[in-house]
Tab-separated table of C-alpha atoms in Angstrom:
chain	number	residue	atom	x	y	z
R	1	ASP	CA	0.000	0.000	0.000
R	2	GLU	CA	2.867	2.384	0.756
R	3	THR	CA	4.523	1.578	-2.580
R	4	PHE	CA	1.492	1.594	-4.884
R	5	THR	CA	-0.075	4.935	-3.984
R	6	VAL	CA	-1.905	5.413	-7.290
R	7	ASP	CA	-5.661	5.766	-6.825
R	8	ILE	CA	-7.039	4.439	-10.106
R	9	ASP	CA	-10.618	5.392	-9.261
R	10	SER	CA	-9.680	9.071	-8.942
R	11	SER	CA	-7.275	9.207	-11.901
R	12	GLU	CA	-7.786	11.503	-14.872
R	13	ASP	CA	-8.848	8.615	-17.114
R	14	ARG	CA	-11.998	7.982	-15.120
R	15	PHE	CA	-13.474	11.294	-16.240
R	16	SER	CA	-15.759	11.324	-19.260
R	17	GLU	CA	-14.915	13.482	-22.262
R	18	HIS	CA	-17.655	15.917	-21.179
R	19	GLU	CA	-16.137	16.233	-17.698
R	20	ARG	CA	-12.668	16.749	-19.150
R	21	ARG	CA	-14.006	19.518	-21.387
R	22	VAL	CA	-15.655	21.231	-18.415
R	23	ARG	CA	-12.366	21.086	-16.504
R	24	ARG	CA	-10.510	22.340	-19.578
R	25	GLY	CA	-13.006	25.181	-19.942
R	26	GLU	CA	-12.187	26.346	-16.423
R	27	ARG	CA	-8.496	26.352	-17.256
R	28	LEU	CA	-9.112	28.278	-20.473
R	29	LYS	CA	-10.230	31.215	-18.371
R	30	GLU	CA	-6.701	31.506	-16.975
R	31	LEU	CA	-5.564	33.503	-20.025
R	32	VAL	CA	-2.835	36.080	-19.656
R	33	SER	CA	-3.501	39.615	-20.835
R	34	GLY	CA	-4.004	39.688	-24.587
R	35	GLN	CA	-3.819	35.932	-25.038
R	36	ASN	CA	-6.552	34.427	-27.189
R	37	LEU	CA	-8.197	31.037	-27.333
R	38	ILE	CA	-5.872	29.566	-29.973
R	39	GLU	CA	-2.743	30.347	-27.967
R	40	ARG	CA	-4.184	29.154	-24.665
R	41	LEU	CA	-5.371	25.898	-26.231
R	42	GLU	CA	-1.862	25.336	-27.593
R	43	GLU	CA	-0.431	25.600	-24.061
R	44	LEU	CA	-2.988	23.207	-22.589
R	45	TYR	CA	-2.570	20.762	-25.470
R	46	ALA	CA	1.209	20.679	-25.034
R	47	GLU	CA	0.758	20.177	-21.300
R	48	GLU	CA	-1.678	17.283	-21.716
R	49	MET	CA	0.438	15.702	-24.439
R	50	ARG	CA	3.562	15.854	-22.231
R	51	SER	CA	1.687	14.217	-19.379
R	52	LEU	CA	0.383	11.488	-21.678
R	53	MET	CA	3.774	10.765	-23.218
R	54	ASP	CA	5.551	10.815	-19.827
R	55	ASN	CA	3.289	8.066	-18.555
R	56	PHE	CA	3.878	5.841	-21.563
R	57	ILE	CA	7.618	6.527	-21.486
R	58	LYS	CA	7.682	5.315	-17.880
R	59	LEU	CA	6.039	2.095	-19.021
R	60	SER	CA	8.576	1.693	-21.821
R	61	GLY	CA	11.356	1.769	-19.226
R	62	LEU	CA	10.144	-1.443	-17.601
R	63	ASN	CA	11.890	-4.733	-18.278
R	64	GLY	CA	10.305	-6.627	-21.192
R	65	THR	CA	10.148	-9.861	-19.211
R	66	LEU	CA	8.396	-8.116	-16.351
R	67	LEU	CA	5.851	-6.595	-18.734
R	68	LYS	CA	5.157	-10.026	-20.175
R	69	GLU	CA	4.729	-11.545	-16.709
R	70	LEU	CA	2.293	-8.740	-15.830
R	71	GLY	CA	0.259	-9.602	-18.938
R	72	VAL	CA	1.111	-6.377	-20.710
R	73	ILE	CA	1.185	-6.712	-24.525
R	74	VAL	CA	3.434	-4.129	-26.174
R	75	GLU	CA	1.303	-3.922	-29.315
R	76	THR	CA	-1.716	-3.212	-27.122
R	77	LEU	CA	0.213	-0.402	-25.430
R	78	LYS	CA	1.118	1.072	-28.820
R	79	ALA	CA	-2.497	0.902	-29.984
R	80	SER	CA	-3.659	2.531	-26.767
R	81	LEU	CA	-1.151	5.357	-27.176
R	82	ARG	CA	-2.201	5.948	-30.779
R	83	LEU	CA	-5.844	6.066	-29.719
R	84	LYS	CA	-5.189	8.477	-26.851
R	85	VAL	CA	-3.073	10.814	-29.007
R	86	SER	CA	-5.743	10.796	-31.727
R	87	GLY	CA	-8.478	11.479	-29.164
R	88	LEU	CA	-6.487	14.310	-27.599
R	89	LYS	CA	-5.940	16.005	-30.968
R	90	ASN	CA	-9.597	15.632	-31.857
R	91	SER	CA	-10.832	17.052	-28.541
R	92	TYR	CA	-8.722	20.210	-28.936
R	93	TRP	CA	-9.851	20.817	-32.502
R	94	VAL	CA	-13.463	20.355	-31.395
R	95	GLU	CA	-12.830	22.923	-28.639
R	96	LEU	CA	-11.618	25.405	-31.243
R	97	PHE	CA	-14.449	24.721	-33.707
R	98	ASP	CA	-17.040	25.127	-30.962
R	99	ASN	CA	-15.733	28.668	-30.463
R	100	LEU	CA	-16.051	29.666	-34.115
R	101	ASP	CA	-19.664	30.733	-33.652
R	102	THR	CA	-18.867	34.123	-35.218
R	103	ILE	CA	-18.488	32.139	-38.434
R	104	THR	CA	-20.911	29.265	-37.941
R	105	SER	CA	-23.813	31.312	-36.529
R	106	ARG	CA	-24.145	32.909	-39.968
R	107	LEU	CA	-24.417	29.557	-41.739
R	108	THR	CA	-27.655	27.803	-42.580
R	109	SER	CA	-28.206	24.291	-41.277
R	110	SER	CA	-26.789	22.490	-44.322
R	111	SER	CA	-23.861	24.918	-44.745
R	112	ARG	CA	-22.867	24.581	-41.096
R	113	LYS	CA	-22.926	20.810	-41.333
R	114	ALA	CA	-20.812	20.848	-44.498
R	115	LEU	CA	-18.200	23.297	-43.188
R	116	LEU	CA	-17.761	21.649	-39.790
R	117	GLY	CA	-17.721	18.237	-41.448
R	118	THR	CA	-14.810	19.297	-43.636
R	119	LEU	CA	-12.983	20.784	-40.662
R	120	MET	CA	-13.451	17.603	-38.637
R	121	GLU	CA	-11.814	15.609	-41.429
R	122	ASN	CA	-8.573	17.455	-40.682
R	123	THR	CA	-8.267	16.828	-36.954
R	124	ALA	CA	-5.496	14.247	-37.381
R	125	VAL	CA	-2.861	16.999	-37.405
R	126	ASP	CA	-1.302	18.229	-34.184
R	127	TYR	CA	-3.035	21.086	-32.454
R	128	SER	CA	-0.709	24.090	-32.650
R	129	ALA	CA	-1.251	27.825	-32.950
R	130	SER	CA	0.211	27.788	-36.468
R	131	ASN	CA	-2.061	24.953	-37.630
R	132	ALA	CA	-5.055	26.531	-35.887
R	133	TYR	CA	-4.557	29.923	-37.548
R	134	ASN	CA	-4.217	28.263	-40.941
R	135	ILE	CA	-7.418	26.283	-40.410
R	136	VAL	CA	-9.330	29.325	-39.140
R	137	LEU	CA	-8.153	31.287	-42.190
R	138	TRP	CA	-9.347	28.426	-44.383
R	139	ALA	CA	-12.689	28.538	-42.570
R	140	ILE	CA	-12.948	32.295	-43.159
R	141	LYS	CA	-12.277	31.932	-46.870
R	142	HIS	CA	-14.719	29.085	-47.341
R	143	ALA	CA	-17.329	30.560	-45.021
R	144	ASN	CA	-17.651	33.468	-47.448
R	145	LEU	CA	-18.258	30.997	-50.259
R	146	TYR	CA	-20.907	29.283	-48.133
R	147	TYR	CA	-22.540	32.635	-47.251
R	148	ASP	CA	-23.073	33.351	-50.949
R	149	LYS	CA	-23.998	29.815	-51.956
R	150	GLN	CA	-26.568	29.375	-49.187
R	151	LEU	CA	-28.300	32.624	-50.150
R	152	LEU	CA	-28.716	31.312	-53.687
R	153	THR	CA	-29.840	27.897	-52.408
R	154	LEU	CA	-32.612	29.450	-50.316
R	155	TYR	CA	-33.570	31.808	-53.149
R	156	LYS	CA	-33.992	28.902	-55.546
R	157	ALA	CA	-35.912	26.877	-52.950
R	158	LEU	CA	-38.441	29.699	-52.549
R	159	SER	CA	-38.787	30.203	-56.302
R	160	SER	CA	-41.999	28.867	-57.778
R	161	LYS	CA	-44.397	30.055	-60.455
R	162	GLU	CA	-46.571	32.045	-58.071
R	163	ASN	CA	-43.646	33.454	-56.063
R	164	ILE	CA	-41.734	35.416	-58.721
R	165	ARG	CA	-41.916	38.491	-60.908
R	166	LEU	CA	-39.682	38.867	-63.954
R	167	TYR	CA	-37.112	41.583	-64.561
R	168	LYS	CA	-38.303	44.271	-66.954
R	169	SER	CA	-35.935	43.043	-69.653
R	170	ASN	CA	-36.942	39.384	-69.307
R	171	THR	CA	-39.436	38.959	-72.119
R	172	HIS	CA	-38.649	35.333	-72.960
R	173	TYR	CA	-40.531	33.658	-70.126
R	174	VAL	CA	-43.565	31.559	-71.044
R	175	GLU	CA	-45.740	30.465	-68.129
R	176	ASP	CA	-46.442	27.012	-69.534
R	177	SER	CA	-42.728	26.296	-69.716
R	178	TRP	CA	-42.198	26.733	-65.956
R	179	ARG	CA	-41.808	23.027	-65.285
R	180	TYR	CA	-39.314	22.604	-68.119
R	181	ASN	CA	-37.373	25.680	-67.070
R	182	GLN	CA	-37.177	24.494	-63.464
R	183	TYR	CA	-35.919	21.099	-64.576
R	184	ALA	CA	-33.390	22.527	-67.024
R	185	GLY	CA	-32.338	25.320	-64.686
R	186	GLU	CA	-32.993	27.929	-67.376
R	187	LEU	CA	-35.328	30.271	-65.515
R	188	THR	CA	-33.370	33.462	-64.840
R	189	HIS	CA	-33.662	37.201	-64.237
R	190	TYR	CA	-36.497	37.365	-61.749
R	191	ALA	CA	-37.201	38.756	-58.271
R	192	LEU	CA	-39.267	37.215	-55.491
R	193	GLU	CA	-42.660	38.539	-54.473
R	194	TYR	CA	-42.992	39.656	-50.874
R	195	ARG	CA	-45.826	37.137	-50.359
R	196	LEU	CA	-44.719	33.546	-50.863
R	197	VAL	CA	-46.060	30.031	-50.553
R	198	ASP	CA	-43.364	27.564	-49.561
R	199	HIS	CA	-44.351	24.066	-50.633
R	200	LEU	CA	-43.106	21.815	-47.869
R	201	PHE	CA	-44.753	18.761	-46.337
R	202	ASP	CA	-44.497	19.131	-42.562
R	203	ALA	CA	-45.425	22.730	-41.693
R	204	ILE	CA	-48.109	21.352	-39.382
R	205	SER	CA	-47.168	17.892	-38.198
R	206	THR	CA	-47.930	15.387	-35.475
R	207	ASP	CA	-44.878	13.288	-36.318
R	208	TYR	CA	-42.611	12.331	-33.405
R	209	LYS	CA	-39.949	14.713	-34.764
R	210	ALA	CA	-42.356	17.635	-34.703
R	211	GLU	CA	-41.868	20.337	-32.076
R	212	ARG	CA	-44.583	22.771	-31.003
R	213	GLY	CA	-46.723	21.492	-33.896
R	214	MET	CA	-44.171	21.963	-36.708
R	215	GLY	CA	-41.980	19.375	-38.446
R	216	PRO	CA	-38.171	19.597	-38.777
R	217	VAL	CA	-38.090	20.581	-42.471
R	218	ALA	CA	-40.317	23.618	-41.970
R	219	ARG	CA	-38.502	24.592	-38.750
R	220	THR	CA	-35.172	24.464	-40.581
R	221	ARG	CA	-36.586	26.552	-43.429
R	222	ILE	CA	-37.652	29.335	-41.049
R	223	GLU	CA	-34.313	29.329	-39.215
R	224	ASP	CA	-32.449	29.409	-42.535
R	225	ILE	CA	-34.503	32.438	-43.614
R	226	LEU	CA	-33.572	34.194	-40.366
R	227	THR	CA	-29.893	33.334	-40.916
R	228	ILE	CA	-29.926	34.799	-44.432
R	229	ALA	CA	-31.760	37.851	-43.111
R	230	ALA	CA	-29.082	38.415	-40.449
R	231	ASN	CA	-26.375	38.171	-43.123
R	232	LEU	CA	-28.208	40.861	-45.101
R	233	GLY	CA	-28.327	43.158	-42.084
R	234	PHE	CA	-31.776	42.375	-40.647
R	235	GLN	CA	-31.647	41.552	-36.941
R	236	VAL	CA	-34.820	39.659	-36.136
R	237	ARG	CA	-35.852	39.436	-32.501
R	238	GLU	CA	-37.668	36.095	-32.510
R	239	SER	CA	-36.597	32.631	-33.586
R	240	GLU	CA	-38.773	29.753	-34.747
R	241	SER	CA	-38.588	28.133	-31.309
R	242	ASP	CA	-40.415	31.100	-29.744
R	243	PHE	CA	-43.730	30.021	-31.252
R	244	LYS	CA	-46.309	27.288	-30.995
R	245	TRP	CA	-47.598	26.402	-34.447
R	246	THR	CA	-51.324	25.951	-35.049
R	247	ALA	CA	-52.893	25.492	-38.487
R	248	GLY	CA	-53.732	28.858	-40.027
R	249	LYS	CA	-52.545	30.941	-37.067
R	250	LYS	CA	-50.310	33.907	-37.940
R	251	ASN	CA	-47.016	34.283	-36.042
R	252	LEU	CA	-45.076	37.547	-36.345
R	253	PHE	CA	-41.300	38.001	-36.383
R	254	HIS	CA	-40.115	41.517	-35.532
R	255	MET	CA	-37.032	43.593	-36.314
R	256	SER	CA	-35.700	46.945	-35.207
R	257	VAL	CA	-35.429	49.720	-37.813
R	258	ASP	CA	-33.958	53.053	-36.695
R	259	GLY	CA	-35.003	52.284	-33.142
R	260	GLU	CA	-38.558	51.421	-34.137
R	261	GLU	CA	-40.031	47.919	-34.081
R	262	GLU	CA	-41.357	46.632	-37.406
R	263	VAL	CA	-42.634	43.289	-38.662
R	264	PHE	CA	-39.953	41.351	-40.510
R	265	MET	CA	-42.251	38.533	-41.605
R	266	ALA	CA	-45.587	36.929	-40.889
R	267	VAL	CA	-45.794	33.136	-41.094
R	268	ARG	CA	-48.800	30.848	-41.297
R	269	ALA	CA	-48.458	27.062	-41.277
R	270	PHE	CA	-51.110	24.792	-42.773
R	271	LYS	CA	-52.083	21.145	-42.529
R	272	ASN	CA	-51.270	20.564	-46.203
R	273	GLY	CA	-47.632	21.114	-45.166
R	274	ASN	CA	-47.172	24.546	-46.729
R	275	LEU	CA	-45.868	27.751	-45.191
R	276	HIS	CA	-47.421	31.073	-46.198
R	277	LEU	CA	-44.838	33.843	-45.774
R	278	GLN	CA	-45.251	37.595	-45.961
R	279	PHE	CA	-41.949	39.497	-45.817
R	280	SER	CA	-40.868	43.030	-45.189
R	281	ILE	CA	-40.586	44.796	-48.545
R	282	SER	CA	-37.075	46.010	-47.676
R	283	PHE	CA	-35.902	42.456	-47.006
R	284	ILE	CA	-37.327	40.942	-50.180
R	285	LYS	CA	-35.786	43.734	-52.261
R	286	ARG	CA	-32.344	43.193	-50.735
R	287	PHE	CA	-32.649	39.410	-50.930
R	288	SER	CA	-33.682	39.538	-54.602
R	289	LEU	CA	-30.998	42.071	-55.516
R	290	GLU	CA	-28.203	40.029	-53.897
R	291	ALA	CA	-29.445	36.833	-55.531
R	292	GLY	CA	-29.425	38.637	-58.882
R	293	ARG	CA	-25.904	39.946	-58.279
R	294	LEU	CA	-24.529	36.548	-57.216
R	295	ASN	CA	-26.230	34.863	-60.172
R	296	GLY	CA	-24.715	37.409	-62.538
R	297	TRP	CA	-28.096	38.792	-63.593
R	298	ILE	CA	-27.320	42.235	-62.159
R	299	ARG	CA	-23.840	43.742	-62.416
R	300	SER	CA	-24.318	47.208	-60.935
R	301	PRO	CA	-26.685	49.283	-58.801
R	302	LYS	CA	-27.796	51.024	-62.029
R	303	GLU	CA	-28.917	47.695	-63.498
R	304	ALA	CA	-30.791	46.963	-60.259
R	305	GLN	CA	-32.639	50.264	-60.674
R	306	ASP	CA	-33.577	49.490	-64.256
R	307	GLU	CA	-34.530	45.836	-63.826
R	308	MET	CA	-36.162	45.806	-60.403
R	309	GLY	CA	-37.612	49.296	-60.201
R	310	LEU	CA	-35.489	50.372	-57.221
R	311	ASP	CA	-34.586	53.986	-56.624
R	312	GLU	CA	-30.944	55.049	-56.732
R	313	ASP	CA	-30.396	55.196	-52.966
R	314	GLU	CA	-31.942	51.769	-52.431
R	315	ALA	CA	-29.859	50.153	-55.169
R	316	ASN	CA	-26.602	51.645	-53.888
R	317	ALA	CA	-27.310	50.701	-50.264
R	318	MET	CA	-28.371	47.138	-51.051
R	319	PHE	CA	-25.800	46.195	-53.674
R	320	SER	CA	-23.176	43.712	-52.419
R	321	SER	CA	-24.647	43.735	-48.899
R	322	ASN	CA	-24.359	40.011	-48.080
R	323	PHE	CA	-22.120	39.518	-45.052
R	324	ARG	CA	-18.448	38.694	-45.638
R	325	LEU	CA	-15.585	37.844	-43.313
R	326	SER	CA	-12.090	39.211	-43.838
R	327	PRO	CA	-8.674	37.995	-42.627
R	328	MET	CA	-8.401	41.424	-41.022
R	329	SER	CA	-11.149	40.395	-38.584
R	330	LEU	CA	-9.369	37.211	-37.470
R	331	GLY	CA	-8.370	38.621	-34.094
R	332	ASP	CA	-12.000	39.491	-33.352
R	333	LEU	CA	-13.273	35.983	-34.088
R	334	LEU	CA	-11.555	34.272	-31.176
R	335	PRO	CA	-12.462	34.781	-27.513
R	336	TYR	CA	-10.230	36.954	-25.346
R	337	TYR	CA	-10.972	36.313	-21.696
R	338	GLU	CA	-8.933	39.314	-20.614
R	339	ALA	CA	-8.603	42.459	-22.691
R	340	PRO	CA	-5.080	43.277	-23.938
R	341	GLN	CA	-3.369	46.404	-22.692
R	342	GLU	CA	-4.357	49.414	-24.745
R	343	ASP	CA	-0.786	50.364	-25.649
R	344	VAL	CA	0.033	46.881	-26.977
R	345	VAL	CA	-0.852	46.014	-30.562
R	346	GLN	CA	-1.734	42.343	-30.748
R	347	ASP	CA	-0.701	40.521	-33.909
R	348	PRO	CA	-2.056	36.966	-33.778
R	349	LEU	CA	-0.447	36.222	-37.148
R	350	ASN	CA	3.067	37.246	-36.106
R	351	SER	CA	4.678	33.888	-36.769
R	352	GLU	CA	7.786	32.713	-38.581
R	353	ASP	CA	5.582	30.120	-40.275
R	354	TYR	CA	4.223	32.861	-42.554
R	355	SER	CA	6.221	34.314	-45.430
R	356	PRO	CA	6.798	38.088	-45.753
R	357	LYS	CA	4.417	38.070	-48.730
R	358	GLN	CA	1.677	36.451	-46.623
R	359	LYS	CA	2.167	38.971	-43.809
R	360	VAL	CA	1.705	41.821	-46.284
R	361	ALA	CA	-1.466	40.118	-47.499
R	362	PHE	CA	-2.752	39.862	-43.924
R	363	GLY	CA	-2.133	43.551	-43.451
R	364	ASN	CA	-3.914	44.796	-46.540
R	365	GLY	CA	-6.687	42.194	-46.638
R	366	THR	CA	-5.720	40.742	-50.038
R	367	LEU	CA	-4.902	37.239	-48.823
R	368	PHE	CA	-7.824	35.728	-50.721
């Protein structure tokens, strides 16, 4: 008893991954002035990795015969070490990704799943500040692609014969050819009406996956609309989860405009599975203009005026308004638990791993 003082029941290994993350979260708050999440995680990762390796190195110092007599199989030890190292890397990358909500909160459900899925495929590399900054920069670049793509995806999903109005110059549309055009992807140069019918199948549902009377597909659609709205500059007060859904009952989502509360959209759900949506005129104009710009249908605010009937001020204010991240905002994306001193300029990208050309690109925002 005096020799073997290790208490296995109270050792670190007995804690679940959730408990270890809670304990790690407490330690993350011990940041020095100006230190951000990436740098603190690197310190904790190195500390945990040293502890892990020290324990296995102690085992490797034992006599081979003794290990055999104790029933220890070397190949099993190697496999265990590989598994623990892999798990440790993964847990630190997950910790970082969970703190990228500045990026992921602006993604729709499918975009968020795709981006995080790609990031998780790269957790086999060591956690280090250099690797983390590179991955966050990759996430910034690709998040912007997702922000644009998801706007177009939602726009197309809401496009149906009764939901659109053609640009003034679009004289080639024939109503009877709608189905063919949809299939061939040829329907172009149109804006959405501010009143829409979204043809789903679970707007009102009693399925076991339904919540507050609405199925998961319709719930996701509403949340995706709110995400796109936020990216276009509309801060909506309510979320889908704030409402109970009853067939035919109108639920209102509000936004603040110049300090005044206005209705962003009114939503009715019906038993046939459809959602009836009535949007703020300002939102549907901006949404349609940005979809036209990203599709290449509109190339300037002047074209938006001519095609969509906007006035000059509206067209200029709305053009290219979809949210974008920049490498210049990298330092603001990661939590700082203690503010840096005012007279110290923090440069999270000050690393010998970056070439002089890259550092210039970071400074002027031309990296991508």
